[in-house]
Amino acid sequence: MYKIVRKKVLNPTVTQMEILAPLVAKKAKPGQFIILRTDEDGERIPLTVAGTDPEEGTVKIIFQVVGGTTEKLNHMNQGDSLQDFVGPLGRPTETEGIKKVCIVGGGVGCAIAMPVAQEFHRLGADVTSIIGFRSKDLLILEDEFRACSNKLVVMSDDGSYGRHGNVTVPLKEMLEAGEKFDLIITIGPLIMMKFVTLTAKPFGVPVTVSMNPIMIDGTGMCGGCRLTLIKDGKPVTKFACVDGPDFNGYEVDFDEAMSRSRMYFGFERKSHESICNLYKQEAR
Amino acid sequence: MALDPKKHEMPVQDAVVRGKNFDEVALGYTKEVAIAEAQRCLNCKNRPCVSGCPVNISIPEFIAEIKKGEFEEAYRIINKTSSLPAVCGRVCPQETQCESKCTLGIKYESVGIGRLERFVADWHNEHATEKPAKPAPNGHKVAIVGSGPSGLTCAGDLAKKGYAVTVYEALHTAGGVLVYGIPEFRLPKKIVAKEVQTLKDLGVDFQENVVIGKTLTIDELFEMGNEAVFVGSGAGLPRFQGIPGESLKGVYSANEFLTRSNLMKAYRDVNDTPIMKGGKVIVSGGGNVAMDAARTALRLGAEVHIVYRRSMAELPARKEEVEHAEEEGIHFDILTDIKEILGFHNPDDPRDERNGFVTGVRCVKTQLGEPDEKGRRRPVDIPGSDFVLEADTVVIAIGTSPNPLIKDTTPGLEINSHGGIIVNEDGLTSRKGIYAGGDAVTGAATVISAMGAGKTAAAAIDEYLSK
């Protein structure tokens, strides 16, 4: 069992937890993920590591309530224990040789982008961060990004905070103004990562995207997390859990990935509703 | 007494009834039937059956105890060489191993050795109350990577000799393929749990949720005081066919489909893990894993077709599994090769929720041509024989390729061109103190051959550390 040491609500749908898992805390690097189960009948879900404290032996996770399991997780509190917590899985984000980087995060993806930005900052790179949210009340981690970025742009879809518009708007302006990034790293909804890649393409800047598909074991066994890369015009199947989660944005077949991410949409909706109803009954 | 030319039938659940539940298919011998079957054994002096067993169980000796009704003694004899008798009695291909060497089998049906082994193990699990005595520690520490059949066997053999053994498992439950791969109706999970508990009683420590190669490396296991490491990490990445449509929604690898049902218990409504069920399921492949996937899909309520590109005679699965599958109503579309998986596409509405889901497979009929390098006749497409089979789910069961996690993080560990770890006859790898066995070495094979490898490695580790 893995104890929840601290819990913090970041916004109405996003929660941060620190979990006691000393072996994982010792090893995890930015870009890697963990898999957890809340209880004996729970499903295994992957969550990217949002930070570690190796001395305390804790791992930080940040999640958005989207389905049954995250709803259950959100109802757990400091002092409760998770059934299972395994990692770190996947490959860490490549940082070598990067002097000037642009980090583009969207929504809860910013939670994953934050430790990556911090790592580049620690390594002495020039960090530009563009973070976007639907609206002001969904904003997270602004102070953390400010602390590790040479330049920070906050965007909101509805204009309720920061600049109005998508993350691709300032990215395009910067690229057109002649900013020379060695690498753009984008983490967030698939559709956003697709458009960040398309925005960067005319400027020839390498783009790394962080994929977060449906997984079970996370060690390469099930193949559920497979995605297609187009290399030299040919499709190549890769497993996000062992080959990723970071991939070259120009090679990823985003449309397929978006379709696959909706495989259990019907189940997920039903499961979320039934779990919500359970909590409502308990509350009565 | 006249010798019965046939072995005693294994009682099974009715085919129609069992197609709707996940309870075990084979029900096991009663005491009376076991004794009667044991009496068919000729107790040959040269013991040919023993040479057919990868772990050299003293077969005539344990059968002799069954004849006398001394079932616990029979168990003790089996347990001397096998750590997992209740498992082997169920999933070993005895017909190609011990039973294929049985003298009776020359003229009649061989003795039902597997069925007797199962009876003895079940009898012990039901009646024995004594826990095995913990052996005196010998002061040596060994780590085992993976809790599948090879790892459990290696752990058991070493623990019995007094080694302090720690087994590391990447998943949340110990048992490896016995838990995530082989379905409940063929191997109830409580039997695996019981065998694991027996090892715990012997003093073996199990650490679940530790991925060797990620959470810890093999070199760190040595730094932690282990003097030898056995790698039984199993087969790995599922293979796909490389045909169009394999990324459509509703296409699973057999590993994923079985893991969802077995390990995650998606077949039970109370569990959170989803699985596609019902409708029409196509399973591509003809091995034991394909049979397991097909029979699981059937129990989840589907109409199931196995599509295999050779004929019934070439099916690599055990005969018994094929027979069970046929009895349960699984369709065999043989001499058929899948060329493409077809999906739904509404050109007028990209938001149509059905878009990207499987609708069928495009197949071609085949005929058998010249034998390949393994001597199996190669399937050749019959031109113009294309046809479409409707499907809601497609399960690809054509094998696996080795997992790279351990080789990538263990400098000096040599692997072959297929990605399997290279070992000598003792299971020793290219690195001192690191042994390996099972599917991680051979690629996908049987439970018992993995157990044999675990046993060989345990003996070699004992010799290495006793020096």
mmCIF file with all atom_site columns, N, CA, C and O in Angstrom, chain B residues 356-397:
data_model
loop_
_atom_site.group_PDB
_atom_site.id
_atom_site.type_symbol
_atom_site.label_atom_id
_atom_site.label_alt_id
_atom_site.label_comp_id
_atom_site.label_asym_id
_atom_site.label_entity_id
_atom_site.label_seq_id
_atom_site.pdbx_PDB_ins_code
_atom_site.Cartn_x
_atom_site.Cartn_y
_atom_site.Cartn_z
_atom_site.occupancy
_atom_site.B_iso_or_equiv
_atom_site.pdbx_formal_charge
_atom_site.auth_seq_id
_atom_site.auth_comp_id
_atom_site.auth_asym_id
_atom_site.auth_atom_id
_atom_site.pdbx_PDB_model_num
ATOM 1   N N  . GLY B 1 356 ? -13.976 4.667   -36.776 1.00 0.00 ? 356 GLY B N  1
ATOM 2   C CA . GLY B 1 356 ? -12.732 4.093   -36.263 1.00 0.00 ? 356 GLY B CA 1
ATOM 3   C C  . GLY B 1 356 ? -12.901 2.789   -35.520 1.00 0.00 ? 356 GLY B C  1
ATOM 4   O O  . GLY B 1 356 ? -11.920 2.216   -35.048 1.00 0.00 ? 356 GLY B O  1
ATOM 5   N N  . PHE B 1 357 ? -14.145 2.310   -35.388 1.00 0.00 ? 357 PHE B N  1
ATOM 6   C CA . PHE B 1 357 ? -14.347 0.997   -34.753 1.00 0.00 ? 357 PHE B CA 1
ATOM 7   C C  . PHE B 1 357 ? -14.342 -0.101  -35.820 1.00 0.00 ? 357 PHE B C  1
ATOM 8   O O  . PHE B 1 357 ? -14.743 0.121   -36.965 1.00 0.00 ? 357 PHE B O  1
ATOM 9   N N  . VAL B 1 358 ? -13.894 -1.282  -35.408 1.00 0.00 ? 358 VAL B N  1
ATOM 10  C CA . VAL B 1 358 ? -13.814 -2.429  -36.313 1.00 0.00 ? 358 VAL B CA 1
ATOM 11  C C  . VAL B 1 358 ? -15.198 -2.826  -36.828 1.00 0.00 ? 358 VAL B C  1
ATOM 12  O O  . VAL B 1 358 ? -16.167 -2.826  -36.067 1.00 0.00 ? 358 VAL B O  1
ATOM 13  N N  . THR B 1 359 ? -15.260 -3.163  -38.128 1.00 0.00 ? 359 THR B N  1
ATOM 14  C CA . THR B 1 359 ? -16.507 -3.710  -38.667 1.00 0.00 ? 359 THR B CA 1
ATOM 15  C C  . THR B 1 359 ? -16.321 -5.113  -39.248 1.00 0.00 ? 359 THR B C  1
ATOM 16  O O  . THR B 1 359 ? -17.286 -5.847  -39.412 1.00 0.00 ? 359 THR B O  1
ATOM 17  N N  . GLY B 1 360 ? -15.080 -5.470  -39.568 1.00 0.00 ? 360 GLY B N  1
ATOM 18  C CA . GLY B 1 360 ? -14.858 -6.793  -40.150 1.00 0.00 ? 360 GLY B CA 1
ATOM 19  C C  . GLY B 1 360 ? -13.418 -7.013  -40.547 1.00 0.00 ? 360 GLY B C  1
ATOM 20  O O  . GLY B 1 360 ? -12.551 -6.165  -40.282 1.00 0.00 ? 360 GLY B O  1
ATOM 21  N N  . VAL B 1 361 ? -13.174 -8.158  -41.156 1.00 0.00 ? 361 VAL B N  1
ATOM 22  C CA . VAL B 1 361 ? -11.828 -8.453  -41.671 1.00 0.00 ? 361 VAL B CA 1
ATOM 23  C C  . VAL B 1 361 ? -11.953 -8.937  -43.115 1.00 0.00 ? 361 VAL B C  1
ATOM 24  O O  . VAL B 1 361 ? -12.893 -9.656  -43.454 1.00 0.00 ? 361 VAL B O  1
ATOM 25  N N  . ARG B 1 362 ? -11.009 -8.502  -43.929 1.00 0.00 ? 362 ARG B N  1
ATOM 26  C CA . ARG B 1 362 ? -10.959 -9.005  -45.303 1.00 0.00 ? 362 ARG B CA 1
ATOM 27  C C  . ARG B 1 362 ? -9.975  -10.174 -45.321 1.00 0.00 ? 362 ARG B C  1
ATOM 28  O O  . ARG B 1 362 ? -8.833  -10.063 -44.886 1.00 0.00 ? 362 ARG B O  1
ATOM 29  N N  . CYS B 1 363 ? -10.468 -11.319 -45.790 1.00 0.00 ? 363 CYS B N  1
ATOM 30  C CA . CYS B 1 363 ? -9.664  -12.541 -45.754 1.00 0.00 ? 363 CYS B CA 1
ATOM 31  C C  . CYS B 1 363 ? -9.442  -13.066 -47.161 1.00 0.00 ? 363 CYS B C  1
ATOM 32  O O  . CYS B 1 363 ? -10.130 -12.690 -48.104 1.00 0.00 ? 363 CYS B O  1
ATOM 33  N N  . VAL B 1 364 ? -8.504  -13.989 -47.254 1.00 0.00 ? 364 VAL B N  1
ATOM 34  C CA . VAL B 1 364 ? -8.303  -14.715 -48.490 1.00 0.00 ? 364 VAL B CA 1
ATOM 35  C C  . VAL B 1 364 ? -8.183  -16.195 -48.111 1.00 0.00 ? 364 VAL B C  1
ATOM 36  O O  . VAL B 1 364 ? -7.675  -16.523 -47.039 1.00 0.00 ? 364 VAL B O  1
ATOM 37  N N  . LYS B 1 365 ? -8.712  -17.087 -48.949 1.00 0.00 ? 365 LYS B N  1
ATOM 38  C CA . LYS B 1 365 ? -8.580  -18.528 -48.694 1.00 0.00 ? 365 LYS B CA 1
ATOM 39  C C  . LYS B 1 365 ? -7.159  -18.942 -49.080 1.00 0.00 ? 365 LYS B C  1
ATOM 40  O O  . LYS B 1 365 ? -6.535  -18.366 -49.973 1.00 0.00 ? 365 LYS B O  1
ATOM 41  N N  . THR B 1 366 ? -6.651  -19.957 -48.375 1.00 0.00 ? 366 THR B N  1
ATOM 42  C CA . THR B 1 366 ? -5.293  -20.426 -48.669 1.00 0.00 ? 366 THR B CA 1
ATOM 43  C C  . THR B 1 366 ? -5.319  -21.922 -48.939 1.00 0.00 ? 366 THR B C  1
ATOM 44  O O  . THR B 1 366 ? -6.298  -22.620 -48.627 1.00 0.00 ? 366 THR B O  1
ATOM 45  N N  . GLN B 1 367 ? -4.234  -22.419 -49.553 1.00 0.00 ? 367 GLN B N  1
ATOM 46  C CA . GLN B 1 367 ? -4.029  -23.866 -49.639 1.00 0.00 ? 367 GLN B CA 1
ATOM 47  C C  . GLN B 1 367 ? -2.604  -24.147 -49.183 1.00 0.00 ? 367 GLN B C  1
ATOM 48  O O  . GLN B 1 367 ? -1.760  -23.249 -49.174 1.00 0.00 ? 367 GLN B O  1
ATOM 49  N N  . LEU B 1 368 ? -2.337  -25.381 -48.776 1.00 0.00 ? 368 LEU B N  1
ATOM 50  C CA . LEU B 1 368 ? -1.016  -25.694 -48.241 1.00 0.00 ? 368 LEU B CA 1
ATOM 51  C C  . LEU B 1 368 ? -0.046  -26.009 -49.368 1.00 0.00 ? 368 LEU B C  1
ATOM 52  O O  . LEU B 1 368 ? -0.327  -26.818 -50.246 1.00 0.00 ? 368 LEU B O  1
ATOM 53  N N  . GLY B 1 369 ? 1.108   -25.350 -49.314 1.00 0.00 ? 369 GLY B N  1
ATOM 54  C CA . GLY B 1 369 ? 2.128   -25.561 -50.336 1.00 0.00 ? 369 GLY B CA 1
ATOM 55  C C  . GLY B 1 369 ? 3.305   -26.355 -49.800 1.00 0.00 ? 369 GLY B C  1
ATOM 56  O O  . GLY B 1 369 ? 3.129   -27.269 -48.987 1.00 0.00 ? 369 GLY B O  1
ATOM 57  N N  . GLU B 1 370 ? 4.498   -25.974 -50.229 1.00 0.00 ? 370 GLU B N  1
ATOM 58  C CA . GLU B 1 370 ? 5.734   -26.680 -49.837 1.00 0.00 ? 370 GLU B CA 1
ATOM 59  C C  . GLU B 1 370 ? 6.010   -26.480 -48.342 1.00 0.00 ? 370 GLU B C  1
ATOM 60  O O  . GLU B 1 370 ? 5.675   -25.439 -47.787 1.00 0.00 ? 370 GLU B O  1
ATOM 61  N N  . PRO B 1 371 ? 6.665   -27.470 -47.697 1.00 0.00 ? 371 PRO B N  1
ATOM 62  C CA . PRO B 1 371 ? 7.028   -27.295 -46.288 1.00 0.00 ? 371 PRO B CA 1
ATOM 63  C C  . PRO B 1 371 ? 8.063   -26.172 -46.114 1.00 0.00 ? 371 PRO B C  1
ATOM 64  O O  . PRO B 1 371 ? 8.908   -25.988 -46.990 1.00 0.00 ? 371 PRO B O  1
ATOM 65  N N  . ASP B 1 372 ? 7.955   -25.431 -44.982 1.00 0.00 ? 372 ASP B N  1
ATOM 66  C CA . ASP B 1 372 ? 8.951   -24.393 -44.684 1.00 0.00 ? 372 ASP B CA 1
ATOM 67  C C  . ASP B 1 372 ? 10.128  -25.010 -43.927 1.00 0.00 ? 372 ASP B C  1
ATOM 68  O O  . ASP B 1 372 ? 10.212  -26.240 -43.794 1.00 0.00 ? 372 ASP B O  1
ATOM 69  N N  . GLU B 1 373 ? 11.031  -24.155 -43.412 1.00 0.00 ? 373 GLU B N  1
ATOM 70  C CA . GLU B 1 373 ? 12.258  -24.655 -42.754 1.00 0.00 ? 373 GLU B CA 1
ATOM 71  C C  . GLU B 1 373 ? 11.937  -25.504 -41.524 1.00 0.00 ? 373 GLU B C  1
ATOM 72  O O  . GLU B 1 373 ? 12.709  -26.375 -41.138 1.00 0.00 ? 373 GLU B O  1
ATOM 73  N N  . LYS B 1 374 ? 10.746  -25.264 -40.907 1.00 0.00 ? 374 LYS B N  1
ATOM 74  C CA . LYS B 1 374 ? 10.366  -26.067 -39.728 1.00 0.00 ? 374 LYS B CA 1
ATOM 75  C C  . LYS B 1 374 ? 9.615   -27.329 -40.143 1.00 0.00 ? 374 LYS B C  1
ATOM 76  O O  . LYS B 1 374 ? 9.190   -28.104 -39.291 1.00 0.00 ? 374 LYS B O  1
ATOM 77  N N  . GLY B 1 375 ? 9.408   -27.524 -41.434 1.00 0.00 ? 375 GLY B N  1
ATOM 78  C CA . GLY B 1 375 ? 8.725   -28.726 -41.918 1.00 0.00 ? 375 GLY B CA 1
ATOM 79  C C  . GLY B 1 375 ? 7.218   -28.585 -42.004 1.00 0.00 ? 375 GLY B C  1
ATOM 80  O O  . GLY B 1 375 ? 6.514   -29.516 -42.378 1.00 0.00 ? 375 GLY B O  1
ATOM 81  N N  . ARG B 1 376 ? 6.716   -27.363 -41.598 1.00 0.00 ? 376 ARG B N  1
ATOM 82  C CA . ARG B 1 376 ? 5.270   -27.142 -41.690 1.00 0.00 ? 376 ARG B CA 1
ATOM 83  C C  . ARG B 1 376 ? 4.940   -26.635 -43.079 1.00 0.00 ? 376 ARG B C  1
ATOM 84  O O  . ARG B 1 376 ? 5.648   -25.774 -43.611 1.00 0.00 ? 376 ARG B O  1
ATOM 85  N N  . ARG B 1 377 ? 3.852   -27.151 -43.668 1.00 0.00 ? 377 ARG B N  1
ATOM 86  C CA . ARG B 1 377 ? 3.505   -26.724 -45.019 1.00 0.00 ? 377 ARG B CA 1
ATOM 87  C C  . ARG B 1 377 ? 3.054   -25.274 -45.028 1.00 0.00 ? 377 ARG B C  1
ATOM 88  O O  . ARG B 1 377 ? 2.256   -24.850 -44.205 1.00 0.00 ? 377 ARG B O  1
ATOM 89  N N  . ARG B 1 378 ? 3.593   -24.544 -45.927 1.00 0.00 ? 378 ARG B N  1
ATOM 90  C CA . ARG B 1 378 ? 3.379   -23.104 -46.012 1.00 0.00 ? 378 ARG B CA 1
ATOM 91  C C  . ARG B 1 378 ? 2.000   -22.802 -46.622 1.00 0.00 ? 378 ARG B C  1
ATOM 92  O O  . ARG B 1 378 ? 1.630   -23.421 -47.625 1.00 0.00 ? 378 ARG B O  1
ATOM 93  N N  . PRO B 1 379 ? 1.273   -21.865 -46.040 1.00 0.00 ? 379 PRO B N  1
ATOM 94  C CA . PRO B 1 379 ? -0.011  -21.509 -46.662 1.00 0.00 ? 379 PRO B CA 1
ATOM 95  C C  . PRO B 1 379 ? 0.208   -20.599 -47.878 1.00 0.00 ? 379 PRO B C  1
ATOM 96  O O  . PRO B 1 379 ? 1.027   -19.685 -47.827 1.00 0.00 ? 379 PRO B O  1
ATOM 97  N N  . VAL B 1 380 ? -0.490  -20.888 -48.954 1.00 0.00 ? 380 VAL B N  1
ATOM 98  C CA . VAL B 1 380 ? -0.379  -20.080 -50.176 1.00 0.00 ? 380 VAL B CA 1
ATOM 99  C C  . VAL B 1 380 ? -1.764  -19.502 -50.489 1.00 0.00 ? 380 VAL B C  1
ATOM 100 O O  . VAL B 1 380 ? -2.762  -20.228 -50.478 1.00 0.00 ? 380 VAL B O  1
ATOM 101 N N  . ASP B 1 381 ? -1.807  -18.194 -50.747 1.00 0.00 ? 381 ASP B N  1
ATOM 102 C CA . ASP B 1 381 ? -3.093  -17.541 -51.049 1.00 0.00 ? 381 ASP B CA 1
ATOM 103 C C  . ASP B 1 381 ? -3.702  -18.083 -52.334 1.00 0.00 ? 381 ASP B C  1
ATOM 104 O O  . ASP B 1 381 ? -2.988  -18.326 -53.301 1.00 0.00 ? 381 ASP B O  1
ATOM 105 N N  . ILE B 1 382 ? -5.019  -18.268 -52.325 1.00 0.00 ? 382 ILE B N  1
ATOM 106 C CA . ILE B 1 382 ? -5.723  -18.634 -53.555 1.00 0.00 ? 382 ILE B CA 1
ATOM 107 C C  . ILE B 1 382 ? -6.207  -17.331 -54.193 1.00 0.00 ? 382 ILE B C  1
ATOM 108 O O  . ILE B 1 382 ? -7.030  -16.620 -53.600 1.00 0.00 ? 382 ILE B O  1
ATOM 109 N N  . PRO B 1 383 ? -5.703  -16.992 -55.380 1.00 0.00 ? 383 PRO B N  1
ATOM 110 C CA . PRO B 1 383 ? -6.060  -15.708 -55.991 1.00 0.00 ? 383 PRO B CA 1
ATOM 111 C C  . PRO B 1 383 ? -7.565  -15.589 -56.219 1.00 0.00 ? 383 PRO B C  1
ATOM 112 O O  . PRO B 1 383 ? -8.217  -16.577 -56.584 1.00 0.00 ? 383 PRO B O  1
ATOM 113 N N  . GLY B 1 384 ? -8.086  -14.418 -55.965 1.00 0.00 ? 384 GLY B N  1
ATOM 114 C CA . GLY B 1 384 ? -9.495  -14.156 -56.238 1.00 0.00 ? 384 GLY B CA 1
ATOM 115 C C  . GLY B 1 384 ? -10.455 -14.724 -55.210 1.00 0.00 ? 384 GLY B C  1
ATOM 116 O O  . GLY B 1 384 ? -11.666 -14.702 -55.408 1.00 0.00 ? 384 GLY B O  1
ATOM 117 N N  . SER B 1 385 ? -9.921  -15.258 -54.096 1.00 0.00 ? 385 SER B N  1
ATOM 118 C CA . SER B 1 385 ? -10.810 -15.892 -53.108 1.00 0.00 ? 385 SER B CA 1
ATOM 119 C C  . SER B 1 385 ? -11.167 -14.949 -51.965 1.00 0.00 ? 385 SER B C  1
ATOM 120 O O  . SER B 1 385 ? -11.615 -15.381 -50.911 1.00 0.00 ? 385 SER B O  1
ATOM 121 N N  . ASP B 1 386 ? -10.934 -13.659 -52.139 1.00 0.00 ? 386 ASP B N  1
ATOM 122 C CA . ASP B 1 386 ? -11.199 -12.683 -51.075 1.00 0.00 ? 386 ASP B CA 1
ATOM 123 C C  . ASP B 1 386 ? -12.642 -12.718 -50.602 1.00 0.00 ? 386 ASP B C  1
ATOM 124 O O  . ASP B 1 386 ? -13.550 -12.879 -51.400 1.00 0.00 ? 386 ASP B O  1
ATOM 125 N N  . PHE B 1 387 ? -12.812 -12.568 -49.297 1.00 0.00 ? 387 PHE B N  1
ATOM 126 C CA . PHE B 1 387 ? -14.156 -12.413 -48.751 1.00 0.00 ? 387 PHE B CA 1
ATOM 127 C C  . PHE B 1 387 ? -14.072 -11.645 -47.442 1.00 0.00 ? 387 PHE B C  1
ATOM 128 O O  . PHE B 1 387 ? -12.988 -11.489 -46.875 1.00 0.00 ? 387 PHE B O  1
ATOM 129 N N  . VAL B 1 388 ? -15.213 -11.163 -46.967 1.00 0.00 ? 388 VAL B N  1
ATOM 130 C CA . VAL B 1 388 ? -15.227 -10.357 -45.748 1.00 0.00 ? 388 VAL B CA 1
ATOM 131 C C  . VAL B 1 388 ? -15.987 -11.088 -44.647 1.00 0.00 ? 388 VAL B C  1
ATOM 132 O O  . VAL B 1 388 ? -17.065 -11.636 -44.876 1.00 0.00 ? 388 VAL B O  1
ATOM 133 N N  . LEU B 1 389 ? -15.383 -11.141 -43.460 1.00 0.00 ? 389 LEU B N  1
ATOM 134 C CA . LEU B 1 389 ? -16.060 -11.662 -42.269 1.00 0.00 ? 389 LEU B CA 1
ATOM 135 C C  . LEU B 1 389 ? -16.398 -10.455 -41.400 1.00 0.00 ? 389 LEU B C  1
ATOM 136 O O  . LEU B 1 389 ? -15.535 -9.615  -41.141 1.00 0.00 ? 389 LEU B O  1
ATOM 137 N N  . GLU B 1 390 ? -17.633 -10.385 -40.950 1.00 0.00 ? 390 GLU B N  1
ATOM 138 C CA . GLU B 1 390 ? -18.003 -9.276  -40.065 1.00 0.00 ? 390 GLU B CA 1
ATOM 139 C C  . GLU B 1 390 ? -17.377 -9.473  -38.686 1.00 0.00 ? 390 GLU B C  1
ATOM 140 O O  . GLU B 1 390 ? -17.207 -10.603 -38.236 1.00 0.00 ? 390 GLU B O  1
ATOM 141 N N  . ALA B 1 391 ? -17.060 -8.389  -38.019 1.00 0.00 ? 391 ALA B N  1
ATOM 142 C CA . ALA B 1 391 ? -16.496 -8.482  -36.674 1.00 0.00 ? 391 ALA B CA 1
ATOM 143 C C  . ALA B 1 391 ? -16.696 -7.192  -35.908 1.00 0.00 ? 391 ALA B C  1
ATOM 144 O O  . ALA B 1 391 ? -16.723 -6.109  -36.497 1.00 0.00 ? 391 ALA B O  1
ATOM 145 N N  . ASP B 1 392 ? -16.846 -7.329  -34.588 1.00 0.00 ? 392 ASP B N  1
ATOM 146 C CA . ASP B 1 392 ? -16.880 -6.163  -33.709 1.00 0.00 ? 392 ASP B CA 1
ATOM 147 C C  . ASP B 1 392 ? -15.556 -6.006  -32.974 1.00 0.00 ? 392 ASP B C  1
ATOM 148 O O  . ASP B 1 392 ? -15.185 -4.932  -32.535 1.00 0.00 ? 392 ASP B O  1
ATOM 149 N N  . THR B 1 393 ? -14.887 -7.154  -32.772 1.00 0.00 ? 393 THR B N  1
ATOM 150 C CA . THR B 1 393 ? -13.605 -7.169  -32.071 1.00 0.00 ? 393 THR B CA 1
ATOM 151 C C  . THR B 1 393 ? -12.678 -8.134  -32.800 1.00 0.00 ? 393 THR B C  1
ATOM 152 O O  . THR B 1 393 ? -13.122 -9.183  -33.265 1.00 0.00 ? 393 THR B O  1
ATOM 153 N N  . VAL B 1 394 ? -11.392 -7.769  -32.888 1.00 0.00 ? 394 VAL B N  1
ATOM 154 C CA . VAL B 1 394 ? -10.389 -8.658  -33.477 1.00 0.00 ? 394 VAL B CA 1
ATOM 155 C C  . VAL B 1 394 ? -9.265  -8.832  -32.461 1.00 0.00 ? 394 VAL B C  1
ATOM 156 O O  . VAL B 1 394 ? -8.782  -7.845  -31.898 1.00 0.00 ? 394 VAL B O  1
ATOM 157 N N  . VAL B 1 395 ? -8.895  -10.080 -32.193 1.00 0.00 ? 395 VAL B N  1
ATOM 158 C CA . VAL B 1 395 ? -7.806  -10.354 -31.253 1.00 0.00 ? 395 VAL B CA 1
ATOM 159 C C  . VAL B 1 395 ? -6.658  -10.999 -32.022 1.00 0.00 ? 395 VAL B C  1
ATOM 160 O O  . VAL B 1 395 ? -6.842  -12.032 -32.666 1.00 0.00 ? 395 VAL B O  1
ATOM 161 N N  . ILE B 1 396 ? -5.488  -10.361 -31.960 1.00 0.00 ? 396 ILE B N  1
ATOM 162 C CA . ILE B 1 396 ? -4.327  -10.873 -32.680 1.00 0.00 ? 396 ILE B CA 1
ATOM 163 C C  . ILE B 1 396 ? -3.508  -11.748 -31.727 1.00 0.00 ? 396 ILE B C  1
ATOM 164 O O  . ILE B 1 396 ? -2.961  -11.260 -30.734 1.00 0.00 ? 396 ILE B O  1
ATOM 165 N N  . ALA B 1 397 ? -3.442  -13.040 -32.041 1.00 0.00 ? 397 ALA B N  1
ATOM 166 C CA . ALA B 1 397 ? -2.737  -13.989 -31.154 1.00 0.00 ? 397 ALA B CA 1
ATOM 167 C C  . ALA B 1 397 ? -1.680  -14.721 -31.963 1.00 0.00 ? 397 ALA B C  1
ATOM 168 O O  . ALA B 1 397 ? -1.781  -15.904 -32.232 1.00 0.00 ? 397 ALA B O  1
#
